[in-house]
mmCIF file of N, CA and C in Angstrom:
data_model
loop_
_atom_site.group_PDB
_atom_site.id
_atom_site.type_symbol
_atom_site.label_atom_id
_atom_site.label_comp_id
_atom_site.label_asym_id
_atom_site.label_seq_id
_atom_site.Cartn_x
_atom_site.Cartn_y
_atom_site.Cartn_z
ATOM 1 N N MET A 21 23.109 -30.701 9.489
ATOM 2 C CA MET A 21 22.936 -30.232 8.126
ATOM 3 C C MET A 21 23.970 -30.885 7.246
ATOM 4 N N GLY A 22 23.513 -31.421 6.098
ATOM 5 C CA GLY A 22 24.420 -32.162 5.176
ATOM 6 C C GLY A 22 25.227 -31.215 4.322
ATOM 7 N N ARG A 23 26.174 -31.800 3.597
ATOM 8 C CA ARG A 23 26.959 -31.031 2.657
ATOM 9 C C ARG A 23 26.118 -30.506 1.527
ATOM 10 N N VAL A 24 26.408 -29.313 1.130
ATOM 11 C CA VAL A 24 25.737 -28.705 -0.015
ATOM 12 C C VAL A 24 26.582 -28.895 -1.264
ATOM 13 N N ALA A 25 25.973 -29.400 -2.340
ATOM 14 C CA ALA A 25 26.711 -29.593 -3.565
ATOM 15 C C ALA A 25 27.043 -28.235 -4.194
ATOM 16 N N MET A 26 28.309 -28.050 -4.510
ATOM 17 C CA MET A 26 28.809 -26.810 -5.059
ATOM 18 C C MET A 26 29.138 -26.949 -6.531
ATOM 19 N N ILE A 27 29.119 -25.843 -7.255
ATOM 20 C CA ILE A 27 29.501 -25.852 -8.670
ATOM 21 C C ILE A 27 31.042 -25.904 -8.699
ATOM 22 N N ALA A 28 31.562 -26.853 -9.453
ATOM 23 C CA ALA A 28 33.017 -27.026 -9.551
ATOM 24 C C ALA A 28 33.665 -25.772 -10.100
ATOM 25 N N GLY A 29 34.768 -25.385 -9.495
ATOM 26 C CA GLY A 29 35.537 -24.236 -9.958
ATOM 27 C C GLY A 29 34.938 -22.881 -9.619
ATOM 28 N N ARG A 30 33.836 -22.856 -8.891
ATOM 29 C CA ARG A 30 33.200 -21.593 -8.471
ATOM 30 C C ARG A 30 33.176 -21.511 -6.957
ATOM 31 N N LYS A 31 33.893 -20.618 -6.395
ATOM 32 C CA LYS A 31 33.971 -20.461 -4.950
ATOM 33 C C LYS A 31 32.587 -20.033 -4.402
ATOM 34 N N HIS A 32 32.084 -20.770 -3.423
ATOM 35 C CA HIS A 32 30.829 -20.477 -2.747
ATOM 36 C C HIS A 32 29.641 -20.391 -3.662
ATOM 37 N N ALA A 33 29.539 -21.301 -4.630
ATOM 38 C CA ALA A 33 28.404 -21.294 -5.583
ATOM 39 C C ALA A 33 27.660 -22.599 -5.479
ATOM 40 N N PRO A 34 26.620 -22.677 -4.641
ATOM 41 C CA PRO A 34 25.843 -23.904 -4.514
ATOM 42 C C PRO A 34 25.122 -24.234 -5.822
ATOM 43 N N GLN A 35 25.003 -25.524 -6.106
ATOM 44 C CA GLN A 35 24.335 -25.963 -7.316
ATOM 45 C C GLN A 35 22.841 -25.650 -7.210
ATOM 46 N N HIS A 36 22.263 -25.747 -6.048
ATOM 47 C CA HIS A 36 20.803 -25.543 -5.869
ATOM 48 C C HIS A 36 20.611 -24.422 -4.827
ATOM 49 N N LEU A 37 19.859 -23.391 -5.204
ATOM 50 C CA LEU A 37 19.631 -22.254 -4.341
ATOM 51 C C LEU A 37 18.304 -22.329 -3.601
ATOM 52 N N GLY A 38 17.365 -23.172 -4.077
ATOM 53 C CA GLY A 38 16.103 -23.344 -3.382
ATOM 54 C C GLY A 38 15.162 -22.172 -3.600
ATOM 55 N N ARG A 39 14.443 -21.757 -2.546
ATOM 56 C CA ARG A 39 13.530 -20.619 -2.587
ATOM 57 C C ARG A 39 14.280 -19.364 -2.176
ATOM 58 N N VAL A 40 14.169 -18.316 -2.985
ATOM 59 C CA VAL A 40 14.962 -17.119 -2.767
ATOM 60 C C VAL A 40 14.039 -15.902 -2.603
ATOM 61 N N LEU A 41 14.378 -15.032 -1.667
ATOM 62 C CA LEU A 41 13.682 -13.756 -1.420
ATOM 63 C C LEU A 41 14.620 -12.605 -1.736
ATOM 64 N N VAL A 42 14.183 -11.712 -2.597
ATOM 65 C CA VAL A 42 14.945 -10.477 -2.913
ATOM 66 C C VAL A 42 14.180 -9.347 -2.248
ATOM 67 N N LEU A 43 14.908 -8.531 -1.459
ATOM 68 C CA LEU A 43 14.292 -7.419 -0.754
ATOM 69 C C LEU A 43 14.606 -6.120 -1.478
ATOM 70 N N GLY A 44 13.617 -5.520 -2.057
ATOM 71 C CA GLY A 44 13.742 -4.237 -2.742
ATOM 72 C C GLY A 44 14.140 -4.343 -4.197
ATOM 73 N N LEU A 45 13.784 -3.308 -4.964
ATOM 74 C CA LEU A 45 14.152 -3.270 -6.355
ATOM 75 C C LEU A 45 15.008 -2.055 -6.662
ATOM 76 N N GLY A 46 15.935 -1.802 -5.725
ATOM 77 C CA GLY A 46 16.978 -0.801 -5.991
ATOM 78 C C GLY A 46 17.980 -1.415 -6.935
ATOM 79 N N LYS A 47 19.106 -0.807 -7.054
ATOM 80 C CA LYS A 47 20.133 -1.273 -7.956
ATOM 81 C C LYS A 47 20.537 -2.727 -7.739
ATOM 82 N N SER A 48 20.842 -3.075 -6.482
ATOM 83 C CA SER A 48 21.273 -4.451 -6.200
ATOM 84 C C SER A 48 20.113 -5.434 -6.220
ATOM 85 N N GLY A 49 18.936 -5.041 -5.767
ATOM 86 C CA GLY A 49 17.778 -5.935 -5.794
ATOM 87 C C GLY A 49 17.387 -6.271 -7.214
ATOM 88 N N ARG A 50 17.419 -5.284 -8.072
ATOM 89 C CA ARG A 50 17.114 -5.501 -9.484
ATOM 90 C C ARG A 50 18.130 -6.401 -10.143
ATOM 91 N N ALA A 51 19.413 -6.203 -9.830
ATOM 92 C CA ALA A 51 20.480 -7.043 -10.363
ATOM 93 C C ALA A 51 20.315 -8.493 -9.900
ATOM 94 N N ALA A 52 19.999 -8.677 -8.621
ATOM 95 C CA ALA A 52 19.814 -10.000 -8.070
ATOM 96 C C ALA A 52 18.638 -10.692 -8.768
ATOM 97 N N ALA A 53 17.518 -9.996 -8.922
ATOM 98 C CA ALA A 53 16.351 -10.580 -9.590
ATOM 99 C C ALA A 53 16.631 -10.921 -11.014
ATOM 100 N N GLU A 54 17.369 -10.077 -11.729
ATOM 101 C CA GLU A 54 17.724 -10.374 -13.136
ATOM 102 C C GLU A 54 18.630 -11.602 -13.220
ATOM 103 N N TYR A 55 19.504 -11.782 -12.229
ATOM 104 C CA TYR A 55 20.378 -12.965 -12.216
ATOM 105 C C TYR A 55 19.557 -14.234 -11.940
ATOM 106 N N LEU A 56 18.616 -14.123 -11.014
ATOM 107 C CA LEU A 56 17.870 -15.300 -10.554
ATOM 108 C C LEU A 56 16.732 -15.722 -11.500
ATOM 109 N N LEU A 57 16.125 -14.805 -12.194
ATOM 110 C CA LEU A 57 14.967 -15.165 -13.041
ATOM 111 C C LEU A 57 15.263 -16.262 -14.036
ATOM 112 N N PRO A 58 16.372 -16.242 -14.760
ATOM 113 C CA PRO A 58 16.612 -17.373 -15.693
ATOM 114 C C PRO A 58 16.898 -18.698 -15.007
ATOM 115 N N LEU A 59 17.155 -18.659 -13.730
ATOM 116 C CA LEU A 59 17.444 -19.903 -12.964
ATOM 117 C C LEU A 59 16.214 -20.556 -12.401
ATOM 118 N N LEU A 60 15.029 -19.910 -12.519
ATOM 119 C CA LEU A 60 13.760 -20.480 -12.022
ATOM 120 C C LEU A 60 13.510 -21.799 -12.707
ATOM 121 N N GLY A 61 13.123 -22.774 -11.915
ATOM 122 C CA GLY A 61 12.833 -24.097 -12.443
ATOM 123 C C GLY A 61 14.078 -24.978 -12.517
ATOM 124 N N GLY A 62 15.225 -24.423 -12.234
ATOM 125 C CA GLY A 62 16.466 -25.171 -12.236
ATOM 126 C C GLY A 62 17.127 -25.024 -10.891
ATOM 127 N N ARG A 63 18.075 -24.129 -10.804
ATOM 128 C CA ARG A 63 18.781 -23.881 -9.516
ATOM 129 C C ARG A 63 17.889 -23.200 -8.494
ATOM 130 N N VAL A 64 16.882 -22.477 -8.936
ATOM 131 C CA VAL A 64 15.962 -21.756 -8.068
ATOM 132 C C VAL A 64 14.553 -22.360 -8.132
ATOM 133 N N ASP A 65 14.053 -22.783 -6.991
ATOM 134 C CA ASP A 65 12.701 -23.348 -6.937
ATOM 135 C C ASP A 65 11.626 -22.264 -7.042
ATOM 136 N N ALA A 66 11.829 -21.159 -6.316
ATOM 137 C CA ALA A 66 10.861 -20.056 -6.312
ATOM 138 C C ALA A 66 11.588 -18.770 -6.049
ATOM 139 N N LEU A 67 11.098 -17.704 -6.675
ATOM 140 C CA LEU A 67 11.698 -16.387 -6.467
ATOM 141 C C LEU A 67 10.581 -15.454 -6.034
ATOM 142 N N ALA A 68 10.801 -14.817 -4.865
ATOM 143 C CA ALA A 68 9.867 -13.848 -4.320
ATOM 144 C C ALA A 68 10.573 -12.518 -4.242
ATOM 145 N N VAL A 69 9.907 -11.448 -4.645
ATOM 146 C CA VAL A 69 10.489 -10.103 -4.649
ATOM 147 C C VAL A 69 9.604 -9.184 -3.811
ATOM 148 N N ALA A 70 10.122 -8.739 -2.665
ATOM 149 C CA ALA A 70 9.477 -7.709 -1.878
ATOM 150 C C ALA A 70 9.951 -6.385 -2.456
ATOM 151 N N ALA A 71 9.146 -5.785 -3.338
ATOM 152 C CA ALA A 71 9.619 -4.725 -4.223
ATOM 153 C C ALA A 71 9.783 -3.369 -3.525
ATOM 154 N N GLY A 72 9.185 -3.168 -2.367
ATOM 155 C CA GLY A 72 9.304 -1.868 -1.719
ATOM 156 C C GLY A 72 8.261 -0.904 -2.220
ATOM 157 N N ALA A 73 8.654 0.372 -2.315
ATOM 158 C CA ALA A 73 7.706 1.432 -2.744
ATOM 159 C C ALA A 73 7.422 1.315 -4.239
ATOM 160 N N ARG A 74 6.196 1.659 -4.603
ATOM 161 C CA ARG A 74 5.795 1.646 -5.994
ATOM 162 C C ARG A 74 6.333 2.883 -6.760
ATOM 163 N N THR A 75 6.969 2.625 -7.855
ATOM 164 C CA THR A 75 7.328 3.671 -8.817
ATOM 165 C C THR A 75 6.948 3.128 -10.201
ATOM 166 N N GLU A 76 6.903 3.979 -11.169
ATOM 167 C CA GLU A 76 6.566 3.521 -12.521
ATOM 168 C C GLU A 76 7.592 2.508 -12.996
ATOM 169 N N GLU A 77 8.848 2.766 -12.693
ATOM 170 C CA GLU A 77 9.938 1.842 -13.136
ATOM 171 C C GLU A 77 9.888 0.549 -12.396
ATOM 172 N N SER A 78 9.655 0.570 -11.069
ATOM 173 C CA SER A 78 9.615 -0.674 -10.288
ATOM 174 C C SER A 78 8.386 -1.504 -10.652
ATOM 175 N N GLU A 79 7.273 -0.857 -10.970
ATOM 176 C CA GLU A 79 6.085 -1.586 -11.376
ATOM 177 C C GLU A 79 6.286 -2.293 -12.710
ATOM 178 N N ALA A 80 6.974 -1.632 -13.656
ATOM 179 C CA ALA A 80 7.242 -2.229 -14.952
ATOM 180 C C ALA A 80 8.174 -3.463 -14.768
ATOM 181 N N PHE A 81 9.213 -3.307 -13.959
ATOM 182 C CA PHE A 81 10.116 -4.403 -13.715
ATOM 183 C C PHE A 81 9.399 -5.549 -13.012
ATOM 184 N N ALA A 82 8.565 -5.255 -12.035
ATOM 185 C CA ALA A 82 7.818 -6.267 -11.272
ATOM 186 C C ALA A 82 6.863 -7.012 -12.213
ATOM 187 N N GLU A 83 6.211 -6.311 -13.102
ATOM 188 C CA GLU A 83 5.288 -6.962 -14.022
ATOM 189 C C GLU A 83 6.030 -7.956 -14.936
ATOM 190 N N ALA A 84 7.196 -7.530 -15.409
ATOM 191 C CA ALA A 84 8.001 -8.422 -16.293
ATOM 192 C C ALA A 84 8.510 -9.628 -15.478
ATOM 193 N N ALA A 85 8.925 -9.421 -14.228
ATOM 194 C CA ALA A 85 9.402 -10.507 -13.374
ATOM 195 C C ALA A 85 8.272 -11.488 -13.071
ATOM 196 N N ALA A 86 7.080 -10.993 -12.801
ATOM 197 C CA ALA A 86 5.931 -11.825 -12.523
ATOM 198 C C ALA A 86 5.570 -12.656 -13.757
ATOM 199 N N ALA A 87 5.699 -12.070 -14.939
ATOM 200 C CA ALA A 87 5.393 -12.806 -16.173
ATOM 201 C C ALA A 87 6.371 -13.953 -16.381
ATOM 202 N N ARG A 88 7.555 -13.861 -15.779
ATOM 203 C CA ARG A 88 8.565 -14.918 -15.901
ATOM 204 C C ARG A 88 8.525 -15.897 -14.752
ATOM 205 N N GLY A 89 7.564 -15.719 -13.814
ATOM 206 C CA GLY A 89 7.379 -16.719 -12.758
ATOM 207 C C GLY A 89 7.684 -16.289 -11.344
ATOM 208 N N ALA A 90 8.114 -15.033 -11.158
ATOM 209 C CA ALA A 90 8.450 -14.561 -9.809
ATOM 210 C C ALA A 90 7.150 -14.121 -9.116
ATOM 211 N N LEU A 91 7.145 -14.269 -7.784
ATOM 212 C CA LEU A 91 6.098 -13.693 -6.956
ATOM 213 C C LEU A 91 6.554 -12.310 -6.577
ATOM 214 N N VAL A 92 5.684 -11.283 -6.712
ATOM 215 C CA VAL A 92 6.085 -9.915 -6.456
ATOM 216 C C VAL A 92 5.023 -9.241 -5.590
ATOM 217 N N ALA A 93 5.469 -8.462 -4.577
ATOM 218 C CA ALA A 93 4.540 -7.708 -3.757
ATOM 219 C C ALA A 93 5.189 -6.372 -3.385
ATOM 220 N N PHE A 94 4.367 -5.346 -3.281
ATOM 221 C CA PHE A 94 4.856 -4.015 -2.908
ATOM 222 C C PHE A 94 4.358 -3.640 -1.523
ATOM 223 N N GLY A 95 5.020 -2.669 -0.895
ATOM 224 C CA GLY A 95 4.561 -2.096 0.350
ATOM 225 C C GLY A 95 5.205 -2.712 1.579
ATOM 226 N N ASP A 96 4.766 -2.186 2.738
ATOM 227 C CA ASP A 96 5.343 -2.581 4.025
ATOM 228 C C ASP A 96 5.012 -4.035 4.415
ATOM 229 N N ASP A 97 3.908 -4.552 3.908
ATOM 230 C CA ASP A 97 3.495 -5.915 4.244
ATOM 231 C C ASP A 97 3.899 -6.929 3.141
ATOM 232 N N ALA A 98 4.814 -6.520 2.285
ATOM 233 C CA ALA A 98 5.185 -7.385 1.126
ATOM 234 C C ALA A 98 5.697 -8.751 1.537
ATOM 235 N N VAL A 99 6.555 -8.793 2.562
ATOM 236 C CA VAL A 99 7.150 -10.076 2.954
ATOM 237 C C VAL A 99 6.079 -11.038 3.456
ATOM 238 N N ALA A 100 5.152 -10.515 4.263
ATOM 239 C CA ALA A 100 4.076 -11.331 4.796
ATOM 240 C C ALA A 100 3.151 -11.787 3.637
ATOM 241 N N GLU A 101 2.887 -10.904 2.696
ATOM 242 C CA GLU A 101 2.033 -11.250 1.558
ATOM 243 C C GLU A 101 2.701 -12.339 0.713
ATOM 244 N N LEU A 102 3.993 -12.206 0.483
ATOM 245 C CA LEU A 102 4.731 -13.217 -0.290
ATOM 246 C C LEU A 102 4.771 -14.567 0.415
ATOM 247 N N ALA A 103 4.930 -14.522 1.725
ATOM 248 C CA ALA A 103 4.949 -15.767 2.491
ATOM 249 C C ALA A 103 3.599 -16.488 2.368
ATOM 250 N N ALA A 104 2.510 -15.718 2.423
ATOM 251 C CA ALA A 104 1.181 -16.281 2.257
ATOM 252 C C ALA A 104 0.997 -16.870 0.862
ATOM 253 N N GLN A 105 1.462 -16.170 -0.164
ATOM 254 C CA GLN A 105 1.347 -16.682 -1.534
ATOM 255 C C GLN A 105 2.157 -17.923 -1.743
ATOM 256 N N ALA A 106 3.343 -17.983 -1.148
ATOM 257 C CA ALA A 106 4.254 -19.098 -1.344
ATOM 258 C C ALA A 106 3.861 -20.318 -0.538
ATOM 259 N N GLY A 107 3.042 -20.100 0.505
ATOM 260 C CA GLY A 107 2.631 -21.213 1.334
ATOM 261 C C GLY A 107 3.691 -21.550 2.307
#
């Protein structure tokens, strides 16, 4: 495995994150997705969110994330569904 290009002055911050999977839309999952969404098309090639259980709040967040380019799936089979969507 080759060296990964890092952002100068930022400890452990790779320049390119590639394809990213966020598991759940709890407090940390939502924060991670909010951080990653603006990076789509640049540092992030694709963002997939396995959202977990459906709630009114998680569905609203997921709809907004999908509108910005994220792949989102709910339920126990979310990871498999996202893998199929992403190819």
